[in-house]
């Protein structure tokens, strides 16, 4: 090395970059002199015995993914629709568990299989890709074709038919699953939302010679007297008497969710009964469905000063003094009102709700 290429300390002077030469960044190196490539031949050979074991594991995972996808479709079509479909809290919980669990198992098995395939069955030789101008010329297309064919050969998808076939088998049901879901977005509610347990409770009470079904406090099941709820501005959640005892255990939560009602004592001078509902209240004590008509959240907040019922989910607001009409928010309909009366000092319901409770649905009309 000549003296012209040394600094004052006698060390080799850093090379200056000549115009037209590639920068270190273009070659993916921190310094132009760095050589971070692995030695030739490293990672290009596979232990065939280990590869065979990995191949069997991957094929098994693909078969698991296939079985889980088929089970998902079979459950959705055949089993979830039994006995009237996926109605009620218990049935919804069951369907969520099986459908969600089976689909998650299918995706996880497929993901683990592909991961093991890449890690154990593909060579790990260094791949260098220089940065070039983005142009789809003939040379680029030819290079892509060559790289694609080389990658296919390197992956073993042509060499290992067991993996290819099981991968296709695992992916096929996943492609069909969305078609199955689009075919049936869920069982139709039909007439299930047109009636609540209030109607059955009233019929049972009338069969026993009573005027209607007594209101009981949610949580204590204590029948509610008019005198117990005489303070204006009060609100309490009530249910029909006997719902806990008469309804089958697996249907209690579902029936409670539909029949749950809020009882509000509106000052008599501010209450404006709707036309045809003049006798549906008891001295300003009025009952509305607690199920919001927007998406079914519990409309459980009450502001005494304004007599507004608020749904905390999306802020739909209803006027308790005026048939629970919507005054703000996305709800499109008033809260259904329950006809009330008094018998032996107890508050009673004289019929079921006269309109479906909860959000709108196709068959509601």
mmCIF file of C-alpha atoms in Angstrom:
data_model
loop_
_atom_site.group_PDB
_atom_site.id
_atom_site.type_symbol
_atom_site.label_atom_id
_atom_site.label_comp_id
_atom_site.label_asym_id
_atom_site.label_seq_id
_atom_site.Cartn_x
_atom_site.Cartn_y
_atom_site.Cartn_z
ATOM 1 C CA UNK A 1 0.000 0.000 0.000
ATOM 2 C CA UNK A 2 1.478 3.401 -0.962
ATOM 3 C CA UNK A 3 2.023 6.272 1.492
ATOM 4 C CA UNK A 4 -0.678 8.255 -0.325
ATOM 5 C CA UNK A 5 -3.289 5.853 1.076
ATOM 6 C CA UNK A 6 -2.207 6.266 4.745
ATOM 7 C CA UNK A 7 -3.106 8.908 7.341
ATOM 8 C CA UNK A 8 -0.670 10.747 9.578
ATOM 9 C CA UNK A 9 -0.676 7.876 12.112
ATOM 10 C CA UNK A 10 0.334 5.401 9.502
ATOM 11 C CA UNK A 11 -3.098 3.708 9.348
ATOM 12 C CA UNK A 12 -4.899 3.006 6.069
ATOM 13 C CA UNK A 13 -6.958 6.034 5.102
ATOM 14 C CA UNK A 14 -10.702 5.462 4.612
ATOM 15 C CA UNK A 15 -11.645 4.993 1.004
ATOM 16 C CA UNK A 16 -13.564 7.807 -0.616
ATOM 17 C CA UNK A 17 -16.738 6.937 -2.439
ATOM 18 C CA UNK A 18 -16.421 7.308 -6.188
ATOM 19 C CA UNK A 19 -19.419 8.699 -8.035
ATOM 20 C CA UNK A 20 -21.376 5.865 -9.599
ATOM 21 C CA UNK A 21 -20.481 3.203 -7.042
ATOM 22 C CA UNK A 22 -23.312 1.723 -4.909
ATOM 23 C CA UNK A 23 -23.678 3.094 -1.398
ATOM 24 C CA UNK A 24 -23.244 0.798 1.650
ATOM 25 C CA UNK A 25 -27.001 1.173 2.349
ATOM 26 C CA UNK A 26 -27.829 -0.153 -1.072
ATOM 27 C CA UNK A 27 -25.847 -3.283 -0.329
ATOM 28 C CA UNK A 28 -27.535 -3.595 3.099
ATOM 29 C CA UNK A 29 -24.235 -3.148 4.921
ATOM 30 C CA UNK A 30 -23.374 -0.724 7.709
ATOM 31 C CA UNK A 31 -19.922 -0.185 6.245
ATOM 32 C CA UNK A 32 -18.797 -0.751 2.708
ATOM 33 C CA UNK A 33 -16.105 -3.177 3.907
ATOM 34 C CA UNK A 34 -18.562 -5.244 6.000
ATOM 35 C CA UNK A 35 -19.352 -8.728 4.802
ATOM 36 C CA UNK A 36 -22.299 -10.124 6.786
ATOM 37 C CA UNK A 37 -23.136 -12.968 4.426
ATOM 38 C CA UNK A 38 -22.933 -16.510 5.755
ATOM 39 C CA UNK A 39 -20.336 -18.922 4.404
ATOM 40 C CA UNK A 40 -21.331 -20.604 1.177
ATOM 41 C CA UNK A 41 -23.413 -23.720 1.620
ATOM 42 C CA UNK A 42 -24.603 -22.963 5.165
ATOM 43 C CA UNK A 43 -28.264 -23.962 5.706
ATOM 44 C CA UNK A 44 -28.685 -25.397 2.240
ATOM 45 C CA UNK A 45 -28.869 -29.039 3.327
ATOM 46 C CA UNK A 46 -31.644 -30.713 5.342
ATOM 47 C CA UNK A 47 -31.413 -33.732 7.596
ATOM 48 C CA UNK A 48 -33.909 -35.942 5.796
ATOM 49 C CA UNK A 49 -34.757 -37.977 8.913
ATOM 50 C CA UNK A 50 -35.674 -34.814 10.837
ATOM 51 C CA UNK A 51 -37.459 -33.479 7.793
ATOM 52 C CA UNK A 52 -39.639 -36.583 7.600
ATOM 53 C CA UNK A 53 -40.625 -36.210 11.254
ATOM 54 C CA UNK A 54 -41.465 -32.544 10.708
ATOM 55 C CA UNK A 55 -43.433 -33.471 7.596
ATOM 56 C CA UNK A 56 -45.596 -35.891 9.567
ATOM 57 C CA UNK A 57 -46.198 -33.302 12.292
ATOM 58 C CA UNK A 58 -47.207 -30.664 9.752
ATOM 59 C CA UNK A 59 -49.503 -33.100 7.942
ATOM 60 C CA UNK A 60 -51.139 -34.007 11.271
ATOM 61 C CA UNK A 61 -51.763 -30.325 12.055
ATOM 62 C CA UNK A 62 -53.290 -29.808 8.619
ATOM 63 C CA UNK A 63 -55.590 -32.782 9.204
ATOM 64 C CA UNK A 64 -56.614 -31.310 12.569
ATOM 65 C CA UNK A 65 -57.401 -28.002 10.819
ATOM 66 C CA UNK A 66 -59.485 -29.872 8.245
ATOM 67 C CA UNK A 67 -61.403 -31.814 10.907
ATOM 68 C CA UNK A 68 -62.090 -28.652 12.950
ATOM 69 C CA UNK A 69 -63.390 -26.794 9.876
ATOM 70 C CA UNK A 70 -65.669 -29.670 8.898
ATOM 71 C CA UNK A 71 -66.921 -29.891 12.503
ATOM 72 C CA UNK A 72 -67.619 -26.115 12.435
ATOM 73 C CA UNK A 73 -69.770 -26.461 9.320
ATOM 74 C CA UNK A 74 -71.491 -29.602 10.602
ATOM 75 C CA UNK A 75 -72.327 -27.992 13.947
ATOM 76 C CA UNK A 76 -73.606 -24.800 12.340
ATOM 77 C CA UNK A 77 -75.825 -26.577 9.827
ATOM 78 C CA UNK A 78 -76.998 -29.564 11.804
ATOM 79 C CA UNK A 79 -76.616 -29.188 15.541
ATOM 80 C CA UNK A 80 -76.970 -25.497 16.378
ATOM 81 C CA UNK A 81 -80.427 -25.325 14.814
ATOM 82 C CA UNK A 82 -81.923 -28.125 16.894
ATOM 83 C CA UNK A 83 -85.049 -27.492 18.967
ATOM 84 C CA UNK A 84 -85.786 -24.111 17.444
ATOM 85 C CA UNK A 85 -82.291 -22.733 16.977
ATOM 86 C CA UNK A 86 -79.778 -20.670 18.930
ATOM 87 C CA UNK A 87 -82.247 -18.675 21.011
ATOM 88 C CA UNK A 88 -81.605 -17.717 24.598
ATOM 89 C CA UNK A 89 -78.547 -16.974 26.704
ATOM 90 C CA UNK A 90 -77.670 -20.630 27.326
ATOM 91 C CA UNK A 91 -77.911 -21.625 23.659
ATOM 92 C CA UNK A 92 -76.010 -18.527 22.555
ATOM 93 C CA UNK A 93 -73.232 -19.365 25.024
ATOM 94 C CA UNK A 94 -73.106 -22.919 23.710
ATOM 95 C CA UNK A 95 -72.973 -21.864 20.066
ATOM 96 C CA UNK A 96 -70.284 -19.256 20.747
ATOM 97 C CA UNK A 97 -68.184 -21.861 22.546
ATOM 98 C CA UNK A 98 -68.388 -24.511 19.830
ATOM 99 C CA UNK A 99 -68.322 -22.292 16.749
ATOM 100 C CA UNK A 100 -65.601 -20.007 18.083
ATOM 101 C CA UNK A 101 -63.547 -22.870 19.523
ATOM 102 C CA UNK A 102 -63.661 -24.979 16.361
ATOM 103 C CA UNK A 103 -62.757 -22.094 14.066
ATOM 104 C CA UNK A 104 -59.938 -21.004 16.395
ATOM 105 C CA UNK A 105 -58.607 -24.569 16.474
ATOM 106 C CA UNK A 106 -58.677 -24.732 12.677
ATOM 107 C CA UNK A 107 -56.767 -21.471 12.239
ATOM 108 C CA UNK A 108 -54.253 -22.303 14.975
ATOM 109 C CA UNK A 109 -53.533 -25.761 13.600
ATOM 110 C CA UNK A 110 -53.076 -24.323 10.112
ATOM 111 C CA UNK A 111 -50.810 -21.552 11.415
ATOM 112 C CA UNK A 112 -48.660 -23.936 13.478
ATOM 113 C CA UNK A 113 -48.393 -26.296 10.529
ATOM 114 C CA UNK A 114 -47.214 -23.582 8.143
ATOM 115 C CA UNK A 115 -44.777 -22.240 10.756
ATOM 116 C CA UNK A 116 -43.180 -25.642 11.314
ATOM 117 C CA UNK A 117 -43.047 -26.186 7.560
ATOM 118 C CA UNK A 118 -41.104 -22.940 7.071
ATOM 119 C CA UNK A 119 -38.823 -23.465 10.075
ATOM 120 C CA UNK A 120 -38.049 -27.156 9.640
ATOM 121 C CA UNK A 121 -38.556 -28.021 5.999
ATOM 122 C CA UNK A 122 -37.180 -25.020 4.134
ATOM 123 C CA UNK A 123 -33.477 -24.250 3.765
ATOM 124 C CA UNK A 124 -32.077 -21.182 5.507
ATOM 125 C CA UNK A 125 -29.499 -20.061 2.979
ATOM 126 C CA UNK A 126 -28.891 -16.289 2.910
ATOM 127 C CA UNK A 127 -30.996 -14.355 0.431
ATOM 128 C CA UNK A 128 -29.639 -11.052 -0.903
ATOM 129 C CA UNK A 129 -31.912 -8.712 -2.779
ATOM 130 C CA UNK A 130 -30.475 -5.475 -4.059
ATOM 131 C CA UNK A 131 -32.633 -2.423 -4.522
ATOM 132 C CA UNK A 132 -33.402 -1.583 -8.115
ATOM 133 C CA UNK A 133 -35.682 0.735 -9.966
ATOM 134 C CA UNK A 134 -39.315 -0.421 -9.915
ATOM 135 C CA UNK A 135 -39.868 -1.543 -13.460
ATOM 136 C CA UNK A 136 -41.741 -4.558 -14.756
ATOM 137 C CA UNK A 137 -39.445 -5.295 -17.670
ATOM 138 C CA UNK A 138 -38.804 -8.663 -19.230
ATOM 139 C CA UNK A 139 -35.718 -9.255 -17.135
ATOM 140 C CA UNK A 140 -37.628 -8.597 -13.899
ATOM 141 C CA UNK A 141 -40.469 -10.885 -14.865
ATOM 142 C CA UNK A 142 -38.026 -13.609 -15.823
ATOM 143 C CA UNK A 143 -36.205 -13.168 -12.503
ATOM 144 C CA UNK A 144 -39.509 -13.353 -10.600
ATOM 145 C CA UNK A 145 -40.462 -16.534 -12.416
ATOM 146 C CA UNK A 146 -37.075 -18.033 -11.629
ATOM 147 C CA UNK A 147 -37.306 -17.015 -7.953
ATOM 148 C CA UNK A 148 -40.853 -18.344 -7.683
ATOM 149 C CA UNK A 149 -39.916 -21.702 -9.138
ATOM 150 C CA UNK A 150 -36.829 -21.841 -6.950
ATOM 151 C CA UNK A 151 -38.922 -21.000 -3.864
ATOM 152 C CA UNK A 152 -41.481 -23.647 -4.752
ATOM 153 C CA UNK A 153 -38.739 -26.202 -5.147
ATOM 154 C CA UNK A 154 -37.069 -25.064 -1.922
ATOM 155 C CA UNK A 155 -40.341 -25.283 0.054
ATOM 156 C CA UNK A 156 -40.743 -28.890 -0.932
ATOM 157 C CA UNK A 157 -44.348 -28.435 -2.025
ATOM 158 C CA UNK A 158 -43.644 -30.306 -5.249
ATOM 159 C CA UNK A 159 -41.302 -32.796 -3.647
ATOM 160 C CA UNK A 160 -43.560 -33.606 -0.672
ATOM 161 C CA UNK A 161 -47.046 -34.475 -1.954
ATOM 162 C CA UNK A 162 -48.264 -35.390 1.542
ATOM 163 C CA UNK A 163 -47.837 -31.795 2.710
ATOM 164 C CA UNK A 164 -49.346 -30.380 -0.465
ATOM 165 C CA UNK A 165 -52.418 -32.559 -0.279
ATOM 166 C CA UNK A 166 -53.057 -32.084 3.440
ATOM 167 C CA UNK A 167 -52.585 -28.302 3.112
ATOM 168 C CA UNK A 168 -55.177 -28.162 0.343
ATOM 169 C CA UNK A 169 -57.452 -30.412 2.382
ATOM 170 C CA UNK A 170 -57.154 -28.128 5.423
ATOM 171 C CA UNK A 171 -57.782 -24.951 3.419
ATOM 172 C CA UNK A 172 -60.808 -26.223 1.491
ATOM 173 C CA UNK A 173 -63.369 -26.108 4.373
ATOM 174 C CA UNK A 174 -62.113 -22.675 5.413
ATOM 175 C CA UNK A 175 -63.101 -21.427 1.986
ATOM 176 C CA UNK A 176 -66.560 -22.904 2.376
ATOM 177 C CA UNK A 177 -67.151 -21.595 5.907
ATOM 178 C CA UNK A 178 -67.973 -17.984 4.844
ATOM 179 C CA UNK A 179 -70.497 -19.296 2.319
ATOM 180 C CA UNK A 180 -72.214 -21.260 5.080
ATOM 181 C CA UNK A 181 -72.300 -18.203 7.342
ATOM 182 C CA UNK A 182 -73.627 -15.960 4.585
ATOM 183 C CA UNK A 183 -76.328 -18.496 3.821
ATOM 184 C CA UNK A 184 -77.697 -18.203 7.332
ATOM 185 C CA UNK A 185 -76.809 -15.196 9.453
ATOM 186 C CA UNK A 186 -78.651 -16.725 12.389
ATOM 187 C CA UNK A 187 -82.006 -18.280 13.242
ATOM 188 C CA UNK A 188 -84.930 -15.927 12.726
ATOM 189 C CA UNK A 189 -86.652 -14.800 15.932
ATOM 190 C CA UNK A 190 -90.057 -15.498 14.376
ATOM 191 C CA UNK A 191 -92.621 -14.855 17.173
ATOM 192 C CA UNK A 192 -90.328 -15.307 20.156
ATOM 193 C CA UNK A 193 -89.858 -11.575 20.713
ATOM 194 C CA UNK A 194 -93.555 -10.765 20.378
ATOM 195 C CA UNK A 195 -94.332 -12.269 23.778
ATOM 196 C CA UNK A 196 -92.729 -12.283 27.213
ATOM 197 C CA UNK A 197 -93.439 -14.235 30.379
ATOM 198 C CA UNK A 198 -95.743 -11.431 31.514
ATOM 199 C CA UNK A 199 -98.438 -12.852 29.231
ATOM 200 C CA UNK A 200 -98.143 -16.361 30.679
ATOM 201 C CA UNK A 201 -98.043 -15.034 34.241
ATOM 202 C CA UNK A 202 -101.216 -12.984 33.649
ATOM 203 C CA UNK A 203 -103.036 -15.960 32.109
ATOM 204 C CA UNK A 204 -102.077 -18.160 35.040
ATOM 205 C CA UNK A 205 -103.228 -15.537 37.559
ATOM 206 C CA UNK A 206 -106.519 -14.998 35.761
ATOM 207 C CA UNK A 207 -107.099 -18.758 35.677
ATOM 208 C CA UNK A 208 -106.865 -18.613 39.475
ATOM 209 C CA UNK A 209 -109.507 -15.866 39.631
ATOM 210 C CA UNK A 210 -107.138 -12.913 39.947
ATOM 211 C CA UNK A 211 -107.052 -9.756 37.861
ATOM 212 C CA UNK A 212 -103.410 -10.074 36.840
ATOM 213 C CA UNK A 213 -99.853 -11.095 37.745
ATOM 214 C CA UNK A 214 -98.144 -9.402 40.671
ATOM 215 C CA UNK A 215 -94.907 -7.483 40.177
ATOM 216 C CA UNK A 216 -91.952 -8.749 42.222
ATOM 217 C CA UNK A 217 -88.697 -6.944 42.921
ATOM 218 C CA UNK A 218 -85.796 -8.291 40.879
ATOM 219 C CA UNK A 219 -83.334 -10.032 43.193
ATOM 220 C CA UNK A 220 -85.663 -10.514 46.178
ATOM 221 C CA UNK A 221 -88.814 -11.794 44.421
ATOM 222 C CA UNK A 222 -90.846 -9.787 46.935
ATOM 223 C CA UNK A 223 -94.312 -8.693 45.687
ATOM 224 C CA UNK A 224 -94.531 -4.919 45.446
ATOM 225 C CA UNK A 225 -97.314 -2.942 47.138
ATOM 226 C CA UNK A 226 -98.394 0.502 45.983
ATOM 227 C CA UNK A 227 -97.429 1.837 49.391
ATOM 228 C CA UNK A 228 -93.900 0.440 48.963
ATOM 229 C CA UNK A 229 -93.402 2.604 45.884
ATOM 230 C CA UNK A 230 -95.113 5.854 46.792
ATOM 231 C CA UNK A 231 -92.175 8.295 46.516
ATOM 232 C CA UNK A 232 -92.184 10.286 43.241
ATOM 233 C CA UNK A 233 -88.945 10.017 41.296
ATOM 234 C CA UNK A 234 -88.252 6.438 42.339
ATOM 235 C CA UNK A 235 -87.248 3.662 39.947
ATOM 236 C CA UNK A 236 -86.955 -0.100 40.515
ATOM 237 C CA UNK A 237 -86.541 -3.219 38.374
ATOM 238 C CA UNK A 238 -89.353 -5.771 38.520
ATOM 239 C CA UNK A 239 -90.274 -9.180 37.069
ATOM 240 C CA UNK A 240 -93.504 -11.212 36.885
ATOM 241 C CA UNK A 241 -94.260 -13.307 39.931
ATOM 242 C CA UNK A 242 -93.438 -17.002 39.523
ATOM 243 C CA UNK A 243 -90.914 -16.651 36.730
ATOM 244 C CA UNK A 244 -88.133 -18.244 38.781
ATOM 245 C CA UNK A 245 -90.289 -21.214 39.794
ATOM 246 C CA UNK A 246 -92.360 -21.852 36.673
ATOM 247 C CA UNK A 247 -89.754 -21.482 33.919
ATOM 248 C CA UNK A 248 -87.324 -24.378 33.222
ATOM 249 C CA UNK A 249 -83.901 -23.733 34.687
ATOM 250 C CA UNK A 250 -82.176 -23.506 31.303
ATOM 251 C CA UNK A 251 -84.685 -20.841 30.176
ATOM 252 C CA UNK A 252 -84.795 -18.633 33.272
ATOM 253 C CA UNK A 253 -82.120 -16.194 32.097
ATOM 254 C CA UNK A 254 -83.715 -15.895 28.670
ATOM 255 C CA UNK A 255 -87.192 -15.220 30.044
ATOM 256 C CA UNK A 256 -85.832 -12.790 32.638
ATOM 257 C CA UNK A 257 -83.965 -10.909 29.912
ATOM 258 C CA UNK A 258 -87.168 -10.451 27.899
ATOM 259 C CA UNK A 259 -89.543 -9.713 30.790
ATOM 260 C CA UNK A 260 -87.314 -7.381 32.818
ATOM 261 C CA UNK A 261 -89.192 -4.128 33.451
ATOM 262 C CA UNK A 262 -88.455 -0.775 35.068
ATOM 263 C CA UNK A 263 -91.074 0.728 37.363
ATOM 264 C CA UNK A 264 -91.017 4.517 37.725
ATOM 265 C CA UNK A 265 -93.077 6.800 39.943
ATOM 266 C CA UNK A 266 -93.678 9.921 37.879
ATOM 267 C CA UNK A 267 -95.307 12.923 39.625
ATOM 268 C CA UNK A 268 -98.988 12.841 38.682
ATOM 269 C CA UNK A 269 -99.019 16.493 37.579
ATOM 270 C CA UNK A 270 -96.242 15.836 35.058
ATOM 271 C CA UNK A 271 -97.434 12.504 33.708
ATOM 272 C CA UNK A 272 -98.972 12.533 30.215
ATOM 273 C CA UNK A 273 -100.541 9.145 29.458
ATOM 274 C CA UNK A 274 -100.668 8.207 25.790
ATOM 275 C CA UNK A 275 -103.987 7.951 24.055
ATOM 276 C CA UNK A 276 -105.585 4.594 24.798
ATOM 277 C CA UNK A 277 -103.303 4.054 27.795
ATOM 278 C CA UNK A 278 -105.046 6.296 30.285
ATOM 279 C CA UNK A 279 -105.624 3.376 32.684
ATOM 280 C CA UNK A 280 -102.219 1.719 32.248
ATOM 281 C CA UNK A 281 -100.669 3.513 35.224
ATOM 282 C CA UNK A 282 -101.393 3.717 38.950
ATOM 283 C CA UNK A 283 -101.273 7.303 40.191
ATOM 284 C CA UNK A 284 -98.239 8.028 38.012
ATOM 285 C CA UNK A 285 -96.567 4.673 38.635
ATOM 286 C CA UNK A 286 -95.727 3.436 35.148
ATOM 287 C CA UNK A 287 -93.865 0.385 33.813
ATOM 288 C CA UNK A 288 -91.636 0.259 30.728
ATOM 289 C CA UNK A 289 -89.507 -2.481 29.218
ATOM 290 C CA UNK A 290 -85.908 -2.242 30.390
ATOM 291 C CA UNK A 291 -84.622 -3.527 27.027
ATOM 292 C CA UNK A 292 -83.488 -0.607 24.879
ATOM 293 C CA UNK A 293 -85.084 -0.510 21.439
ATOM 294 C CA UNK A 294 -81.749 0.312 19.824
ATOM 295 C CA UNK A 295 -79.551 -2.780 20.332
ATOM 296 C CA UNK A 296 -81.025 -4.315 23.472
ATOM 297 C CA UNK A 297 -78.855 -2.842 26.207
ATOM 298 C CA UNK A 298 -80.466 -2.315 29.643
ATOM 299 C CA UNK A 299 -81.984 1.169 29.814
ATOM 300 C CA UNK A 300 -81.282 1.335 33.518
ATOM 301 C CA UNK A 301 -80.388 4.962 34.280
ATOM 302 C CA UNK A 302 -83.023 7.420 35.442
ATOM 303 C CA UNK A 303 -82.710 11.155 36.029
ATOM 304 C CA UNK A 304 -85.246 12.269 38.614
ATOM 305 C CA UNK A 305 -85.174 15.976 37.801
ATOM 306 C CA UNK A 306 -85.944 15.553 34.096
ATOM 307 C CA UNK A 307 -87.680 12.140 34.305
ATOM 308 C CA UNK A 308 -85.497 10.858 31.483
ATOM 309 C CA UNK A 309 -84.579 7.184 31.051
ATOM 310 C CA UNK A 310 -81.059 6.771 29.681
ATOM 311 C CA UNK A 311 -79.457 3.777 27.992
ATOM 312 C CA UNK A 312 -75.729 3.888 28.893
ATOM 313 C CA UNK A 313 -74.556 2.000 25.795
ATOM 314 C CA UNK A 314 -75.313 4.597 23.111
ATOM 315 C CA UNK A 315 -77.050 7.356 25.093
ATOM 316 C CA UNK A 316 -80.562 6.769 23.773
ATOM 317 C CA UNK A 317 -82.846 8.857 25.998
ATOM 318 C CA UNK A 318 -86.560 8.306 26.641
ATOM 319 C CA UNK A 319 -89.152 10.546 28.315
ATOM 320 C CA UNK A 320 -90.796 8.650 31.189
ATOM 321 C CA UNK A 321 -93.568 11.238 31.443
ATOM 322 C CA UNK A 322 -94.629 10.825 27.806
ATOM 323 C CA UNK A 323 -94.936 7.097 26.978
ATOM 324 C CA UNK A 324 -91.131 6.685 26.999
ATOM 325 C CA UNK A 325 -90.790 8.430 23.643
ATOM 326 C CA UNK A 326 -87.296 8.851 22.213
ATOM 327 C CA UNK A 327 -85.951 12.357 22.730
ATOM 328 C CA UNK A 328 -82.270 11.707 21.944
ATOM 329 C CA UNK A 329 -79.971 9.036 20.556
ATOM 330 C CA UNK A 330 -80.109 6.268 17.944
ATOM 331 C CA UNK A 331 -83.149 4.382 19.262
ATOM 332 C CA UNK A 332 -85.975 4.447 16.731
ATOM 333 C CA UNK A 333 -88.934 3.439 18.929
ATOM 334 C CA UNK A 334 -90.342 4.174 22.357
ATOM 335 C CA UNK A 335 -89.871 1.675 25.165
ATOM 336 C CA UNK A 336 -92.901 -0.663 25.252
ATOM 337 C CA UNK A 337 -95.264 0.044 28.150
ATOM 338 C CA UNK A 338 -96.747 -2.623 30.454
ATOM 339 C CA UNK A 339 -100.388 -2.141 31.540
ATOM 340 C CA UNK A 340 -100.646 -1.857 35.358
ATOM 341 C CA UNK A 341 -103.405 -2.032 37.937
ATOM 342 C CA UNK A 342 -103.864 -2.733 41.656
ATOM 343 C CA UNK A 343 -105.255 -5.790 43.429
ATOM 344 C CA UNK A 344 -105.379 -6.164 47.223
ATOM 345 C CA UNK A 345 -102.872 -3.325 47.483
ATOM 346 C CA UNK A 346 -100.328 -5.011 45.208
ATOM 347 C CA UNK A 347 -99.189 -3.718 41.844
ATOM 348 C CA UNK A 348 -100.150 -6.118 39.055
ATOM 349 C CA UNK A 349 -99.773 -6.413 35.290
ATOM 350 C CA UNK A 350 -103.068 -6.926 33.474
ATOM 351 C CA UNK A 351 -101.579 -8.193 30.199
ATOM 352 C CA UNK A 352 -98.352 -8.747 28.304
ATOM 353 C CA UNK A 353 -96.659 -5.944 26.399
ATOM 354 C CA UNK A 354 -98.797 -4.958 23.425
ATOM 355 C CA UNK A 355 -95.763 -4.721 21.113
ATOM 356 C CA UNK A 356 -92.486 -6.628 20.744
ATOM 357 C CA UNK A 357 -89.767 -5.622 23.184
ATOM 358 C CA UNK A 358 -86.184 -4.819 22.245
ATOM 359 C CA UNK A 359 -84.554 -3.857 18.937
ATOM 360 C CA UNK A 360 -86.267 -4.068 15.582
ATOM 361 C CA UNK A 361 -86.123 -7.294 13.597
ATOM 362 C CA UNK A 362 -87.225 -8.392 10.139
ATOM 363 C CA UNK A 363 -90.482 -10.074 11.128
ATOM 364 C CA UNK A 364 -91.599 -7.258 13.416
ATOM 365 C CA UNK A 365 -93.297 -5.375 10.598
#
